[in-house]
XYZ file of C-alpha atoms in Angstrom:
291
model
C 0.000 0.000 0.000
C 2.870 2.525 1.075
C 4.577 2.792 -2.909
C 0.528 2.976 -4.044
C 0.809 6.331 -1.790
C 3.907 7.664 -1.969
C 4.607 7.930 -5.650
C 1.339 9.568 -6.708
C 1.314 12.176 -3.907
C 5.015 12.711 -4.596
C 4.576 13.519 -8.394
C 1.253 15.616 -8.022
C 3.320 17.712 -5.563
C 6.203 18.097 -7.708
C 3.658 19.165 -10.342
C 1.762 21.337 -7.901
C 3.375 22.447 -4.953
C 3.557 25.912 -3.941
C 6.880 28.335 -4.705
C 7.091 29.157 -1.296
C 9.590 31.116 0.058
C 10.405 28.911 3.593
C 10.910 25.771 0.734
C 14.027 27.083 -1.448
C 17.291 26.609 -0.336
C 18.266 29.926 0.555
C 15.710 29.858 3.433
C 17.778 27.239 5.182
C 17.384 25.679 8.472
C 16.340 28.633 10.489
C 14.131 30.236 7.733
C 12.663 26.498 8.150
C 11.985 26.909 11.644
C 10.501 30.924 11.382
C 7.999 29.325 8.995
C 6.752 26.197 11.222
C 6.518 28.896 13.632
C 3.974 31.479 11.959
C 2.448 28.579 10.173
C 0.746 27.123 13.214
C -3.075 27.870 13.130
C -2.599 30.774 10.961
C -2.596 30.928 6.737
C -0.129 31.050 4.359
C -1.101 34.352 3.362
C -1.486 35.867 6.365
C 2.170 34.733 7.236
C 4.102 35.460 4.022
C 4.221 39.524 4.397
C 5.292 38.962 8.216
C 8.177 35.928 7.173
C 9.695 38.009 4.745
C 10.485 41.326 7.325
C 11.476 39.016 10.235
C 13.571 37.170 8.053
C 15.200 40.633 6.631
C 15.341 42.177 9.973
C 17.059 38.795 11.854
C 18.361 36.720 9.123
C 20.218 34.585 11.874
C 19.011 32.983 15.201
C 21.555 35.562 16.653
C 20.002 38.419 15.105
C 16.637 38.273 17.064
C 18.794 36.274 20.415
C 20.426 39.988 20.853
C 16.943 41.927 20.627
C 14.537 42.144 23.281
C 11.471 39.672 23.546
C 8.957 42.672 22.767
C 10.754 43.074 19.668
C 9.822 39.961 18.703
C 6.127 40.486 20.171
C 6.041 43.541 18.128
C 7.435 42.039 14.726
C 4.800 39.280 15.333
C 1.865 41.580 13.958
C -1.550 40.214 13.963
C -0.540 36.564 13.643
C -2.201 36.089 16.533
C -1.322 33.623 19.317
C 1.591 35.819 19.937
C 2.853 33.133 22.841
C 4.528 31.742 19.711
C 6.695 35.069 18.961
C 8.500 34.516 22.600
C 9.034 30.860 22.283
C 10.911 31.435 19.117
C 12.722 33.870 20.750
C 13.535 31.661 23.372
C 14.417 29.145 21.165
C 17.016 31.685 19.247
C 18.357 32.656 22.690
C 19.148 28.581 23.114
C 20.260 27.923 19.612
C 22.591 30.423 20.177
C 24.170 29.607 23.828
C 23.998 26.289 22.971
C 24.788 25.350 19.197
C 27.043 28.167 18.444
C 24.081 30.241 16.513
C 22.817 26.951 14.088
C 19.677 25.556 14.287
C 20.612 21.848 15.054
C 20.440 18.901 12.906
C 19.312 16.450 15.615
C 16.181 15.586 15.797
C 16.424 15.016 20.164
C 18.316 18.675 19.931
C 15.532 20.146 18.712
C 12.828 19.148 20.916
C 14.885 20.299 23.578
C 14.613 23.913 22.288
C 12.416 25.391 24.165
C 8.516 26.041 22.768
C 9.213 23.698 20.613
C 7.293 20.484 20.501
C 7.111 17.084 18.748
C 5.461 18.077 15.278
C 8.423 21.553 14.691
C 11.382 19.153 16.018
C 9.924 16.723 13.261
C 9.320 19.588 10.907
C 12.400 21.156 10.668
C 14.389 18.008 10.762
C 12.681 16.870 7.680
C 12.002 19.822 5.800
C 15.575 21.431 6.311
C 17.966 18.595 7.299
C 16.222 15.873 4.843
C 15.784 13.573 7.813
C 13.060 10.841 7.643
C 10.492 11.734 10.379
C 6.552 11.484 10.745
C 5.662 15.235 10.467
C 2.264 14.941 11.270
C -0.272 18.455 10.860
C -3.561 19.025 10.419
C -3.547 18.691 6.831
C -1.603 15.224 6.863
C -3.858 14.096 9.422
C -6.646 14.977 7.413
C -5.481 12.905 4.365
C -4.608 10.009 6.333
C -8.212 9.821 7.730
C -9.760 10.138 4.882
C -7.543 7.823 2.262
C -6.978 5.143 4.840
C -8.614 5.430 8.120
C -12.459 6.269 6.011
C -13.365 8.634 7.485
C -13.971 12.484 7.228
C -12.162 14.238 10.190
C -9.684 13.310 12.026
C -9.749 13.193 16.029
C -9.956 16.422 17.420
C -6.194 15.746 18.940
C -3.918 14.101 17.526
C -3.794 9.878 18.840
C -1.790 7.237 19.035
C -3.747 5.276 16.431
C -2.568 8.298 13.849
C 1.053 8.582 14.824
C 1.576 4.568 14.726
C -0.307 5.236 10.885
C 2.462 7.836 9.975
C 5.070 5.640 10.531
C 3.967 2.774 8.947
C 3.322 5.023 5.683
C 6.478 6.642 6.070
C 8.797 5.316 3.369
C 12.245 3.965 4.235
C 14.549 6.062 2.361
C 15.304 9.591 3.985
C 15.637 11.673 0.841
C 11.680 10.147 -0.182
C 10.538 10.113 3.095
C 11.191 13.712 3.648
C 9.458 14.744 -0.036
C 6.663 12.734 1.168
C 5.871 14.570 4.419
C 6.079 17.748 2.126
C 3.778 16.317 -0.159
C 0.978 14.944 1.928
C 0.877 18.415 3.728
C 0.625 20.000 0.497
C -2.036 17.988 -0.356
C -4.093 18.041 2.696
C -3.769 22.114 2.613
C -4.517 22.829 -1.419
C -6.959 19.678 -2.226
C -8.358 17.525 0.609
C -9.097 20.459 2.254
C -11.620 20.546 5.564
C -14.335 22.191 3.143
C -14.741 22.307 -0.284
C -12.164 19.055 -0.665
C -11.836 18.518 -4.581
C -11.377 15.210 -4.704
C -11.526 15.133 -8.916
C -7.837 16.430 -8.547
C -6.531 14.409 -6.266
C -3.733 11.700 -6.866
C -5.633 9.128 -4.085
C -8.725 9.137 -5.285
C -8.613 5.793 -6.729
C -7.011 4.504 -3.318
C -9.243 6.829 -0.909
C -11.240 4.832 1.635
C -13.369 7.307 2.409
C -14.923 8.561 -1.491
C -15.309 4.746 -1.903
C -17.450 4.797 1.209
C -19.374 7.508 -0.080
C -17.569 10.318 2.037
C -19.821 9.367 5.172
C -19.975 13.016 7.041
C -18.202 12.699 9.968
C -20.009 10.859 12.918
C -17.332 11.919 16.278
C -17.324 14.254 18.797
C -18.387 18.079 17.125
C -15.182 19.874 15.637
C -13.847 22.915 17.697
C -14.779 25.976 15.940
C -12.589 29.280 16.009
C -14.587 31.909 17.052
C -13.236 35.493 17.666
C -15.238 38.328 17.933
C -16.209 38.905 22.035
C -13.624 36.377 22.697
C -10.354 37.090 25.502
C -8.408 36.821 22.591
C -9.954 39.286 20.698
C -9.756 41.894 23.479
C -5.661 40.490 23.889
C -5.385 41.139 20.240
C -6.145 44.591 20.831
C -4.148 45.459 24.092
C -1.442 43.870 22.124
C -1.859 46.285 18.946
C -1.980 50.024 21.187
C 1.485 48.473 22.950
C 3.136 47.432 19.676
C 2.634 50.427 17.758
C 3.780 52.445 21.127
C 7.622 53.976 20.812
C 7.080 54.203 25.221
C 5.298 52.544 28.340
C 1.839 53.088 27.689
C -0.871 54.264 30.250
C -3.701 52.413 32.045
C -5.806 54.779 30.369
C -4.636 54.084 27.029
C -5.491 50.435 27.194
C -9.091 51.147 29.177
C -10.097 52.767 25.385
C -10.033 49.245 23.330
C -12.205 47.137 25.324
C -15.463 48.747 26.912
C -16.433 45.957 29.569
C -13.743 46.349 32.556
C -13.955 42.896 33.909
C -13.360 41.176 30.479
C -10.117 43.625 29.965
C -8.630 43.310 33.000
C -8.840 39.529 33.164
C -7.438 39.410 28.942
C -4.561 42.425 30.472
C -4.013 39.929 33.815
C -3.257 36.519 31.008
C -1.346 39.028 28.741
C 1.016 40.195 31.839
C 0.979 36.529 33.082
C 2.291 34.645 29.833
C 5.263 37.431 29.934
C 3.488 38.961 26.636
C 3.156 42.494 28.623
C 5.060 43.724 31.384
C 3.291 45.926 34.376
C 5.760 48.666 35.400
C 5.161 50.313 39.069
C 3.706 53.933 38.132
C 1.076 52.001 36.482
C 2.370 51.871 32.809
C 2.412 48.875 30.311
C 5.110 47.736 28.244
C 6.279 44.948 25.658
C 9.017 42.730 27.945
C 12.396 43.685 27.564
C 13.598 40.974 29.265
């Protein structure tokens, strides 16, 4: 079954796949890891424009190790889940102390970065080292349910059922392995998509357990929606955007104008200062951490 995957998937990516600028070679390992970054929960497009500055502003895990965590708060934008902009500057500040300023090749080096976690050690081993890992998103383990497990969604998080899948489909040799991981997240994200999949252009069709079932609508527990608007992170979102685009400490007051019910803000200000996102300074100002 594994060669009746790989090879199609393989060739309708090299057909298909996205120029993209975290996959050419000049990106290297530590363009690699930016990207897995940004990419988590948030869209390509949304994430290209914000790449391409950090990238020109701290082309080097040193670059953005010598800067202040705000700095990397503020370069975040409106990614959102900005948690992720001071874990990967926590994980420059280690590459640096402890590799000598290169992101490491080793896959158990890696995961000891810190915010970094199973699926980015996996990621950037494969995608910029060539290593042979299960890399296993979203989009791969929507493909995988569908083309082999039947069904329409996968498990709301991921299980051990999935990652025992991955490596039995992962294919022996490094060099294919790591095209393949590529490739079935390419395909998950541009064709077997969560809505709208087009399964007339995809390369499993003939081999997908779940159109020859009929594509059965999914049957588990209800997917997690994002919502937004009226949400804590909505009103962090905004905190977060008066303090980035401040040059100085910004007043109490200052914040009080984004968010008109008190309780909400102060509890969204209290997680902000808490997750080391905002820092509280004693005459009552609010700043991105320096430290």
């Amino acid at each position: 079954m594994d060669e009746q995957f790989h090879s199609p998937v393989i060739a309708w990516f090299e057909a298909n796949a996205r120029d993209l600028p975290w996959r050419r070679e000049d990106a290297g390992p530590w363009g690699v890891m930016v990207s897995e970054f940004m990419l988590q929960q948030t869209p390509v497009s949304r994430v290209l424009p914000v790449y391409e500055q950090w990238l020109a502003r701290w082309p080097r895990p040193a670059d953005l190790a010598k800067e202040a965590p705000g700095e990397a708060v503020r370069a975040w934008g409106r990614l959102g889940y900005p948690r992720r902009a001071l874990r990967l500057h926590g994980a420059a500040v280690a590459i640096t102390e402890r590799h000598g300023g290169d992101v490491p090749a080793q896959h158990a080096q890696l995961l000891a970065l810190p915010g970094i976690g199973e699926y980015t050690a996996a990621a950037v081993a494969s995608f910029a080292y060539g290593q042979r890992h299960a890399v296993l998103d979203t989009n791969v383990r929507r493909v995988f349910a569908r083309s082999v497990t039947g069904v329409q969604y996968p498990p709301n998080a991921t299980t051990a059922a999935e990652r025992k899948l991955a490596r039995a489909l992962l294919p022996a040799d490094e060099q294919t392995a790591s095209r393949w991981a590529a490739a079935s997240m390419e395909l998950g994200a541009l064709v077997c998509s969560a809505k709208n999949e087009n399964c007339a252009r995809c390369p499993l069709a003939a081999q997908c357990a779940w159109l020859a079932a009929g594509k059965p609508a999914h049957e588990g527990p209800a997917r997690r929606g994002q919502t937004y608007a009226g949400t804590d992170r909505q009103v962090r979102g905004k905190l977060l955007a008066v303090l980035r685009e401040a040059v100085s400490p910004v007043p109490q007051s200052a914040l009080d104008r984004v968010w008109d019910e008190p309780v909400q803000r102060a509890r969204a200000l209290d997680g902000l200062v808490s997750d080391g996102l905002v820092e509280p300074l004693p005459d009552g100002h609010y700043r991105l951490p320096l430290t």
